[in-house]
XYZ file of C-alpha atoms in Angstrom:
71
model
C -93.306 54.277 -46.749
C -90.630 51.561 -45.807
C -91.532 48.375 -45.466
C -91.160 47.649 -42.416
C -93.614 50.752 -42.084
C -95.614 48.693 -44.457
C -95.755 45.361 -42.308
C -96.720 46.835 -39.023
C -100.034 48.046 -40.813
C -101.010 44.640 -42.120
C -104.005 43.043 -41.796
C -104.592 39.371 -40.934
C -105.700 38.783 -44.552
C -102.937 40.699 -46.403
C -100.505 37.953 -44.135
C -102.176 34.808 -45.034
C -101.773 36.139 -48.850
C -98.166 36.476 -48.501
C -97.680 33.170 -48.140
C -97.405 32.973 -44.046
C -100.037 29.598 -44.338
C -96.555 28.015 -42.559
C -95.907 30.113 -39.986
C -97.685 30.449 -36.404
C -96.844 33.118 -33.960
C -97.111 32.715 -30.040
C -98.543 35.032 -27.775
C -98.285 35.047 -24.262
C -101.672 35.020 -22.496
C -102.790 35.091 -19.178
C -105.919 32.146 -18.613
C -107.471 31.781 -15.434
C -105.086 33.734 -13.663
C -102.349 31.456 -15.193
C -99.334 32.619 -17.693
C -99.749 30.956 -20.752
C -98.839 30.554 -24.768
C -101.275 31.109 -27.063
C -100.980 29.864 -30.483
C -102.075 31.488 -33.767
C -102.560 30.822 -37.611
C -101.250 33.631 -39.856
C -104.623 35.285 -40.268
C -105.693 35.000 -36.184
C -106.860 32.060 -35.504
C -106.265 30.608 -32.011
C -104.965 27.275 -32.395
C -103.641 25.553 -29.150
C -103.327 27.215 -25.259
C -99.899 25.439 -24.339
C -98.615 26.381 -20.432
C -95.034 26.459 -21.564
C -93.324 28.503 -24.480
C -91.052 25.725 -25.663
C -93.696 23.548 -25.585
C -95.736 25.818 -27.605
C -92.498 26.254 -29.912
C -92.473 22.166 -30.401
C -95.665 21.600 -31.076
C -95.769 24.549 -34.273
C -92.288 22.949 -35.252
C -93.590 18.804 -34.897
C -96.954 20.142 -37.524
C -94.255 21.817 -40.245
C -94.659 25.772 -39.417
C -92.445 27.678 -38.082
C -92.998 29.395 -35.241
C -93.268 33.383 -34.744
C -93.214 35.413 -31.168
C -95.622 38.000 -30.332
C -94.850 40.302 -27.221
């Protein structure tokens, strides 16, 4: 298996051991009908609902992670 094979079958868990406690991903989402950013912790957890991507982006930069998309 390759490892990029490897990555894709991650869980949540096997992330936050590698080290990814400084990274969050965004996600677009749709709430109440609206487009939206989600933000996430390495293992999941929903952090923040932003209504702009860039904002989103900021806000994981101005707390010292770096910021991951999701599509």
């Amino acid at each position: 298996m390759e490892a990029f094979d490897f990555l894709q079958y991650m869980s949540d868990q096997d992330m936050a051991i590698l080290g990814l406690q400084d990274v969050a991903y965004v996600k677009p989402v749709v709430v109440d009908g609206q487009d939206a950013f989600s933000i996430h912790a390495a293992d999941g957890t929903t952090i923040a609902i932003m209504a702009d991507r860039e904002v989103a982006v900021a806000t994981i930069r101005q707390h010292d992670l770096e910021p991951v998309s999701v599509h």
